[in-house]
Amino acid sequence: RSSDLFIKRRDNYTCQNCYASVAQQNLLLLEVDHIIPISKGGLSTKDNLQTFVGNAIEQNLTKSYKIGI
């Protein structure tokens, strides 16, 4: 999606949780997901999306850290 590309570019292709980047690891799998999950009232807006390393552990840590779960 073009919105995912925008978010990855905005975040400089860097995980907002662990700060790994494609500049350091060119095969890094980056995903875009909500900071505040939709289930908790989060919206699909640019300010509620972030880049993170694409695996379940990183995803859960990122959400827990950002919203204080």
Coordinates of C-alpha atoms in Angstrom, one line a residue:
R1 CA 0.0 0.0 0.0
S2 CA 1.1 3.5 -0.7
S3 CA 0.3 4.5 2.9
D4 CA 2.7 1.8 4.2
L5 CA 5.5 3.2 1.9
F6 CA 4.8 6.7 3.2
I7 CA 5.1 5.5 6.9
K8 CA 8.3 3.5 6.2
R9 CA 9.9 6.5 4.4
R10 CA 8.8 8.9 7.2
D11 CA 10.3 6.5 9.8
N12 CA 13.5 6.3 7.7
Y13 CA 13.0 2.5 7.2
T14 CA 13.7 2.0 10.9
C15 CA 11.8 0.1 13.6
Q16 CA 10.4 2.5 16.1
N17 CA 10.8 0.0 18.9
C18 CA 14.3 -1.5 18.5
Y19 CA 15.7 1.0 16.0
A20 CA 16.9 -1.7 13.6
S21 CA 17.1 -0.3 10.1
V22 CA 17.4 -1.5 6.5
A23 CA 20.6 0.5 6.4
Q24 CA 22.1 -1.9 8.9
Q25 CA 20.3 -5.0 7.8
N26 CA 19.3 -5.0 4.2
L27 CA 17.0 -8.1 4.5
L28 CA 15.1 -6.7 7.5
L29 CA 11.4 -7.3 7.3
L30 CA 9.6 -4.1 8.2
E31 CA 5.9 -3.8 8.7
V32 CA 3.5 -0.9 9.5
D33 CA 1.0 -1.2 12.3
H34 CA -1.1 0.9 14.6
I35 CA 0.4 2.4 17.7
I36 CA -3.0 2.4 19.4
P37 CA -4.8 -0.7 18.1
I38 CA -8.1 -0.3 16.3
S39 CA -9.7 -2.5 19.0
K40 CA -8.7 0.2 21.6
G41 CA -10.0 3.1 19.6
G42 CA -7.0 3.8 17.4
L43 CA -7.4 5.2 13.9
S44 CA -5.7 4.4 10.7
T45 CA -4.1 7.8 10.5
K46 CA -0.5 8.7 9.8
D47 CA 0.1 9.8 13.4
N48 CA -1.2 6.4 14.7
L49 CA 1.0 4.3 12.4
Q50 CA 4.6 3.3 12.8
T51 CA 7.3 1.0 11.3
F52 CA 8.4 -2.0 13.2
V53 CA 10.3 -5.2 12.7
G54 CA 7.8 -7.7 11.3
N55 CA 7.4 -10.5 13.8
A56 CA 4.9 -11.2 16.5
I57 CA 7.3 -10.6 19.4
E58 CA 8.3 -7.1 18.2
Q59 CA 4.7 -6.2 17.3
N60 CA 3.5 -7.0 20.8
L61 CA 6.4 -5.3 22.5
T62 CA 5.9 -2.2 20.4
K63 CA 2.2 -1.9 21.2
S64 CA 2.7 -2.6 24.9
Y65 CA 5.4 0.0 25.2
K66 CA 3.5 2.7 23.3
I67 CA 0.2 2.4 25.0
G68 CA 1.3 1.1 28.4
I69 CA -0.3 -2.3 28.4

